[in-house]
Amino acid sequence: MTSSHLKMWDDCLAFVADNLPSPEQFDVWFKPLTSLGFNGKELTIFVPSPFFVEQFEERYAKLLGTAIKKVYGEGIKVFYHFNQVNNDPSTGVTLAPSNESVELKRDNGGVSNPFYNKQPVEDVSPQLNPRYTFANYCGSESNKLARSIAEAVAAKPKDTTFNPLFVFGATGVGKTHLIQAIGIRIKEEHPEWRVLYITARLFESQFTTARLNGKINDFVYFYQSIDVLIVDDIQDLVGKPGTQNIFYHIFNHLQQNRRQIIMSSDRRPSEMTGIEDRMLSRFKWGMVVELEKPDLELRRDVLSLKASQDGVVLPPDVLEFIASSVTDSVRELEGIVVSLMAHATLLNRDLTVDLARSVVSNAVKMNRRQVNFEMIAEQVSSYYNIEPDLLYTKTRKREVSDARQMVMFMAKKHAKMSLKTIGTRLSRTHATVLYACRNIEERLPIEKQLQDDITKIEQSLFS
């Protein structure tokens, strides 16, 4: 390289430095660059990696182009050079900027650019469950917003407003169904597009295999060729910096090229400790939407749809019992219908509330009725056959005192009230309530009658 060319490159960097807002940006993005050669028409620049090029072009391609035009003149073509293996020039690859149509060159003794492929990429199996359509996705107020956004993405996947789409919610609320419904709709409208659904855990497994087999470049190229990438359970990348790094670069490539990215998680981005900040910031670029727990209307619809798909009609009282008892998860609701059908068939029993109660109690933790202080006071008074108003007086009659202590114990246990709050309601001190609760707790293991009393009162509270 001639000294005059070295001077031109130094002048180019000086122009860049003068037009950057901070020296730190120059140190990070331009100090690593060195000029390898200039033949009057083509300038070859050494860069740390192809991923560096992606980020560099996104931020500074225009500034570098202006500097080159000013120093080298018009019509100069720029090529980036990197070593696939650090400090091993024999693995060198030279590639053109993404906005150039110049074919990539092969270095003597090296290998061709792993991200360049003249042949059209074959279609990929989308890995979508055909049952997970919008038509089979029950809607209600609890998922109205998430569904509306999902349908908007499916209708205009090239619109960057909702790219990426990040759907979060508790386990079993229908995230997988919703994000796959987007993929199915897009594939129906654009059959030539490469749509892929994958779990984050499988993505990590594939990356690990590619790394062990020296196929990382093939792995990256494959994912950079996807038009719509749907990643389920993205929280499974927590604590896996290597996989996060490769996903970060794939994400950037897809986003820059207006490819749709859809992700699901069991938590919102702000709660994902163990994910790099640069990755979290990208999760928030487009739309973050919560899929809430199913409300009663949605639970009823899910049960009806699942039952009809299985060719049965749930009696109204059975449907209402299940919908009221299983409140957290759509997946659990569907599982209950399957279990209920199996029990009815194998045991040759009718679909009744008693059978449903048995199935539900075995499958999930049933939601107990919410109780408050007034309900407890009423049931305890009724059980001990005393007037409820007596609980609030200063009388120390044994039957009233015992009932008052039971109210204190039940309020602490089932209404989750503080000792101070319970004392205030009964015009008693914090110490009195503490004594009453400890007294019952100490007697309970050895007094059969007290055990029976508590069991019967609780049955009346939660029946």
XYZ file of C-alpha atoms in Angstrom:
463
model
C 0.000 0.000 0.000
C 1.445 3.341 -0.952
C 2.038 6.116 1.524
C -0.321 8.341 -0.486
C -3.104 5.821 -0.012
C -2.416 5.611 3.720
C -2.686 9.377 3.817
C -6.056 9.207 2.011
C -7.402 6.724 4.551
C -6.181 8.910 7.437
C -7.890 11.907 5.820
C -11.066 9.857 5.494
C -11.016 8.962 9.207
C -10.252 12.561 10.153
C -13.346 13.718 8.258
C -15.421 11.097 10.062
C -14.064 12.090 13.474
C -14.934 15.744 12.831
C -18.531 14.786 12.050
C -19.235 12.466 14.950
C -20.860 13.814 18.131
C -18.417 12.041 20.475
C -14.890 10.541 20.425
C -16.310 7.381 21.997
C -18.321 6.616 18.864
C -15.198 6.954 16.752
C -13.242 4.639 19.061
C -15.942 1.958 18.965
C -16.901 2.028 15.301
C -14.029 3.470 13.262
C -10.805 2.648 15.097
C -11.265 -1.086 14.349
C -11.355 -0.327 10.591
C -8.193 -0.444 8.499
C -7.695 -0.041 4.780
C -6.308 -3.120 3.003
C -6.054 -1.708 -0.480
C -7.221 0.797 -3.071
C -6.852 0.297 -6.848
C -8.389 3.565 -7.941
C -11.922 2.122 -8.193
C -12.317 -0.234 -5.253
C -11.521 0.294 -1.563
C -11.196 -2.759 0.702
C -11.640 -2.211 4.452
C -10.777 -4.731 7.148
C -13.573 -5.235 9.758
C -13.754 -7.429 12.882
C -16.698 -9.604 11.737
C -19.735 -9.743 9.442
C -21.934 -8.911 12.412
C -19.901 -5.741 12.934
C -20.684 -4.828 9.326
C -24.433 -5.210 9.927
C -24.362 -2.855 12.886
C -21.895 -0.449 11.279
C -23.943 -0.065 8.107
C -27.099 0.566 10.089
C -25.455 3.460 11.937
C -22.640 4.937 9.862
C -22.801 3.793 6.225
C -23.983 7.204 5.060
C -21.241 9.061 6.950
C -18.522 6.737 5.653
C -19.857 7.071 2.120
C -19.673 10.859 2.359
C -16.120 10.713 3.668
C -14.988 8.328 0.895
C -16.604 10.483 -1.775
C -14.863 13.576 -0.392
C -11.396 11.965 -0.117
C -11.319 9.271 -2.824
C -13.744 10.751 -5.338
C -16.963 9.659 -7.049
C -17.947 6.087 -7.917
C -15.718 4.253 -5.429
C -16.937 0.764 -4.544
C -16.324 -0.389 -0.974
C -15.662 -3.961 0.109
C -15.474 -5.287 3.659
C -12.966 -7.992 4.559
C -12.976 -10.198 7.662
C -11.418 -13.455 8.854
C -13.831 -16.239 9.691
C -11.283 -17.506 12.207
C -9.533 -14.834 14.253
C -5.949 -14.104 13.196
C -6.142 -16.640 10.372
C -5.906 -14.803 7.017
C -6.452 -18.069 5.137
C -10.104 -17.923 6.203
C -10.562 -14.384 4.891
C -13.798 -13.332 3.206
C -14.541 -10.114 1.307
C -18.096 -8.891 0.854
C -19.843 -5.873 -0.581
C -22.085 -3.549 1.458
C -25.717 -4.589 1.668
C -26.745 -1.710 -0.621
C -24.374 -2.810 -3.375
C -25.264 -5.294 -6.072
C -21.613 -6.281 -6.575
C -21.017 -10.023 -6.386
C -18.859 -11.090 -3.457
C -15.277 -11.989 -4.188
C -13.315 -15.067 -3.139
C -9.875 -14.510 -1.667
C -6.976 -16.651 -2.823
C -6.709 -19.552 -0.423
C -9.874 -18.486 1.409
C -13.542 -19.337 1.303
C -16.485 -17.522 -0.208
C -18.752 -15.338 1.871
C -20.956 -17.747 3.902
C -23.928 -15.362 3.825
C -24.019 -15.109 0.053
C -25.846 -17.671 -2.029
C -26.678 -17.312 -5.707
C -29.225 -20.122 -5.605
C -32.768 -19.400 -4.437
C -33.398 -20.795 -0.969
C -35.766 -23.739 -0.816
C -39.008 -23.332 1.099
C -39.033 -24.290 4.751
C -41.658 -26.203 6.716
C -43.369 -23.565 8.882
C -43.853 -25.989 11.812
C -47.333 -24.553 12.462
C -50.184 -26.489 14.059
C -53.120 -26.295 11.578
C -55.582 -26.213 14.498
C -54.165 -22.927 15.792
C -56.125 -20.614 13.504
C -57.900 -17.354 14.237
C -61.183 -19.162 13.539
C -60.465 -21.530 16.444
C -59.301 -18.731 18.740
C -62.073 -17.664 21.095
C -62.237 -13.964 21.807
C -63.409 -11.828 24.724
C -62.507 -8.599 26.512
C -59.530 -10.328 28.185
C -57.754 -10.950 24.874
C -59.408 -8.406 22.586
C -56.395 -6.085 22.265
C -53.874 -8.875 21.727
C -56.050 -10.534 19.102
C -56.664 -7.257 17.251
C -52.941 -6.548 17.048
C -52.222 -10.121 15.958
C -54.745 -9.846 13.127
C -53.241 -6.500 12.089
C -49.789 -8.090 11.870
C -51.181 -10.997 9.860
C -52.861 -8.572 7.449
C -49.800 -6.344 6.913
C -46.641 -8.203 7.937
C -44.429 -5.696 6.116
C -45.778 -2.839 8.222
C -43.062 -1.938 10.730
C -45.523 -0.541 13.301
C -45.818 -3.887 15.089
C -42.395 -5.285 14.287
C -41.337 -6.947 16.448
C -44.515 -8.163 18.128
C -43.886 -9.281 21.712
C -46.788 -11.153 23.366
C -46.518 -11.970 27.061
C -48.785 -13.601 29.599
C -49.038 -16.387 32.154
C -48.648 -20.021 31.164
C -51.647 -21.484 29.368
C -53.454 -18.269 28.377
C -53.206 -18.946 24.624
C -49.954 -17.277 23.522
C -48.814 -20.184 21.345
C -52.188 -20.407 19.622
C -52.266 -16.668 18.910
C -48.752 -16.325 17.487
C -49.184 -19.433 15.347
C -52.504 -18.083 14.057
C -50.550 -15.103 12.699
C -48.159 -17.433 10.891
C -50.969 -19.517 9.428
C -52.796 -16.440 8.117
C -49.616 -15.010 6.555
C -48.783 -18.341 4.935
C -52.308 -18.524 3.493
C -51.995 -15.037 2.003
C -48.341 -15.402 0.950
C -47.626 -19.095 0.284
C -44.237 -18.244 -1.222
C -43.001 -16.624 2.010
C -40.685 -18.470 4.372
C -42.607 -18.608 7.653
C -41.092 -20.465 10.612
C -42.371 -21.186 14.130
C -39.795 -22.379 16.637
C -39.359 -22.487 20.403
C -36.433 -20.633 21.951
C -35.256 -23.906 23.469
C -35.076 -25.566 20.037
C -33.312 -22.491 18.625
C -30.673 -22.831 21.337
C -30.290 -26.558 20.645
C -29.804 -25.931 16.921
C -27.234 -23.224 17.628
C -25.300 -25.502 19.972
C -25.233 -28.255 17.340
C -24.142 -25.803 14.634
C -21.329 -24.512 16.833
C -20.073 -28.012 17.613
C -20.135 -28.934 13.926
C -18.570 -25.701 12.684
C -21.793 -24.748 10.880
C -22.575 -21.416 12.526
C -22.429 -19.556 9.225
C -24.977 -21.944 7.703
C -27.134 -21.552 10.796
C -27.091 -17.750 10.596
C -27.706 -17.733 6.849
C -30.730 -19.989 7.238
C -32.379 -17.750 9.830
C -31.519 -14.581 7.931
C -33.474 -16.030 4.990
C -36.735 -16.275 6.967
C -39.552 -13.858 6.091
C -41.611 -14.333 9.264
C -39.836 -15.682 12.351
C -42.052 -16.765 15.269
C -40.179 -17.612 18.482
C -42.130 -19.089 21.392
C -41.009 -18.861 25.044
C -38.223 -16.372 24.369
C -37.599 -16.263 28.132
C -35.763 -19.579 27.720
C -32.780 -17.574 26.409
C -32.297 -16.093 29.885
C -28.765 -16.737 31.107
C -27.519 -17.950 27.713
C -25.292 -15.105 26.411
C -23.919 -17.046 23.438
C -27.360 -17.855 22.070
C -28.566 -14.328 22.825
C -25.640 -12.913 20.824
C -26.397 -14.940 17.706
C -30.130 -14.186 18.012
C -29.295 -10.489 18.372
C -27.560 -10.431 14.991
C -30.272 -12.482 13.290
C -32.897 -10.183 14.802
C -31.119 -7.094 13.493
C -30.820 -8.501 9.980
C -34.488 -9.455 9.814
C -35.663 -6.175 11.287
C -33.532 -4.076 8.954
C -34.912 -5.989 5.969
C -38.551 -5.578 7.081
C -38.990 -9.223 7.965
C -41.630 -9.811 10.632
C -40.485 -11.042 14.058
C -43.009 -12.402 16.567
C -42.116 -13.539 20.076
C -43.926 -14.835 23.141
C -42.861 -14.871 26.780
C -44.286 -15.684 30.186
C -43.158 -12.274 31.436
C -42.853 -8.708 30.193
C -39.443 -7.520 28.883
C -38.822 -5.378 31.977
C -38.972 -8.528 34.125
C -36.546 -10.595 32.024
C -33.393 -10.500 34.130
C -30.610 -12.450 32.453
C -31.288 -11.018 28.978
C -28.791 -8.452 27.666
C -30.020 -4.851 27.681
C -29.362 -4.434 23.964
C -31.654 -7.402 23.301
C -34.376 -6.145 25.638
C -34.349 -2.760 23.950
C -35.074 -4.457 20.637
C -37.933 -6.460 22.122
C -39.596 -3.104 22.840
C -39.036 -1.608 19.379
C -42.424 -2.592 17.996
C -45.424 -3.647 20.075
C -45.500 -5.287 23.509
C -48.942 -6.617 24.420
C -50.232 -8.672 27.328
C -52.476 -11.697 26.933
C -54.526 -11.634 30.123
C -55.960 -14.568 32.039
C -59.244 -15.736 30.494
C -62.380 -14.066 31.830
C -65.584 -16.019 32.489
C -67.006 -15.330 29.023
C -63.865 -16.628 27.354
C -63.719 -19.704 29.581
C -67.284 -20.609 28.626
C -66.548 -20.170 24.923
C -63.370 -22.256 25.114
C -65.231 -25.086 26.830
C -68.075 -25.000 24.311
C -65.706 -24.948 21.344
C -63.532 -27.769 22.675
C -66.575 -29.904 23.492
C -68.102 -29.347 20.051
C -64.820 -30.244 18.372
C -64.903 -33.507 20.327
C -68.515 -34.129 19.294
C -70.244 -33.577 22.649
C -72.464 -30.990 24.276
C -71.681 -30.103 27.876
C -74.769 -29.697 30.060
C -75.123 -26.039 31.107
C -74.540 -26.739 34.810
C -71.379 -28.755 34.050
C -70.037 -26.067 31.739
C -70.751 -23.357 34.324
C -69.085 -25.341 37.108
C -65.888 -25.891 35.128
C -65.776 -22.306 33.865
C -66.146 -21.015 37.429
C -63.633 -23.430 38.938
C -60.760 -23.315 36.422
C -59.877 -19.646 35.977
C -56.206 -19.306 35.096
C -55.506 -21.273 31.945
C -57.129 -21.981 28.578
C -54.899 -25.035 28.298
C -56.271 -26.436 31.565
C -59.835 -25.887 30.385
C -59.190 -27.884 27.225
C -57.500 -30.608 29.252
C -60.468 -30.832 31.607
C -62.828 -31.496 28.684
C -60.576 -34.307 27.443
C -60.348 -35.852 30.925
C -64.080 -35.484 31.483
C -64.847 -37.296 28.248
C -62.416 -40.086 29.103
C -63.939 -40.593 32.546
C -67.497 -40.571 31.207
C -66.650 -43.081 28.481
C -64.475 -45.476 30.482
C -66.712 -45.424 33.563
C -69.941 -45.297 31.536
C -71.144 -42.297 33.539
C -73.268 -39.304 32.592
C -71.687 -35.863 32.310
C -72.691 -34.438 35.681
C -71.390 -31.755 38.022
C -70.262 -34.477 40.468
C -68.148 -36.112 37.758
C -66.807 -32.708 36.720
C -65.939 -31.891 40.331
C -63.978 -35.123 40.632
C -62.090 -34.527 37.379
C -61.325 -30.900 38.179
C -60.102 -31.625 41.702
C -57.688 -34.237 40.336
C -56.400 -32.053 37.510
C -56.018 -28.539 38.908
C -56.090 -26.652 42.144
C -59.682 -25.482 42.397
C -60.266 -21.821 43.107
C -61.797 -21.336 46.499
C -64.539 -18.871 47.140
C -63.228 -15.493 48.274
C -64.296 -14.750 51.845
C -64.265 -11.593 53.924
C -64.587 -10.717 57.589
C -68.363 -10.340 57.537
C -68.849 -13.765 55.934
C -66.610 -15.362 58.565
C -68.389 -13.661 61.446
C -71.772 -14.735 60.090
C -70.819 -18.394 59.597
C -69.070 -18.700 62.979
C -72.038 -17.112 64.769
C -74.431 -19.448 62.979
C -72.356 -22.501 63.836
C -72.146 -21.614 67.537
C -75.778 -20.441 67.562
C -75.131 -16.978 68.929
C -76.212 -13.526 67.792
C -73.520 -11.981 65.504
C -73.738 -8.667 67.352
C -72.432 -10.327 70.517
C -69.026 -10.803 68.877
C -68.498 -7.052 68.951
C -69.457 -6.554 72.606
C -67.199 -6.716 75.675
C -68.957 -9.772 77.109
C -66.657 -12.567 78.262
C -69.190 -15.372 78.285
C -67.436 -18.598 77.335
C -69.549 -19.365 74.259
C -69.112 -15.830 72.899
C -65.393 -15.697 73.732
C -64.761 -19.017 71.945
C -66.678 -17.863 68.886
C -64.800 -14.537 68.867
C -61.442 -16.369 68.947
C -62.598 -18.581 66.067
C -63.486 -15.472 64.032
C -60.015 -14.049 64.699
C -58.367 -17.318 63.642
C -60.460 -17.669 60.465
C -59.991 -14.012 59.484
C -56.228 -14.378 59.707
C -56.191 -17.692 57.848
C -58.744 -17.197 55.098
C -59.294 -13.449 54.738
C -55.525 -12.801 55.066
C -56.191 -9.888 57.413
C -53.519 -8.436 59.660
C -53.780 -8.862 63.416
C -54.211 -5.121 63.854
C -57.065 -4.959 61.333
C -58.847 -7.904 62.959
C -58.489 -6.282 66.384
C -59.892 -2.997 65.091
C -62.986 -4.758 63.683
C -63.667 -6.437 67.054
C -62.529 -3.554 69.300
C -59.670 -5.664 70.618
C -55.917 -5.108 70.859
C -53.291 -6.593 68.579
C -52.047 -8.711 71.512
C -55.518 -10.134 72.148
C -55.845 -11.268 68.525
C -52.354 -12.785 68.580
C -53.192 -14.732 71.744
C -56.469 -16.007 70.266
C -54.821 -17.267 67.051
C -51.982 -18.981 68.938
C -54.429 -20.536 71.381
C -56.392 -22.227 68.580
C -53.230 -23.277 66.707
C -51.859 -24.946 69.861
C -55.138 -26.709 70.703
C -55.901 -27.840 67.171
C -53.558 -30.895 66.995
C -54.929 -32.411 70.227
C -58.635 -31.474 70.330
C -60.826 -33.550 68.028
C -63.894 -31.377 68.637
C -62.027 -28.226 67.656
C -60.842 -29.946 64.479
C -64.436 -30.883 63.623
C -65.637 -27.345 64.347
C -63.111 -25.790 62.000
C -63.802 -28.327 59.247
C -67.551 -27.688 59.358
C -67.183 -23.908 59.462
C -64.803 -23.997 56.476
C -67.209 -26.207 54.543
C -69.972 -23.676 55.088
C -67.662 -20.830 54.050
C -66.537 -22.404 50.775
C -69.607 -24.397 49.714
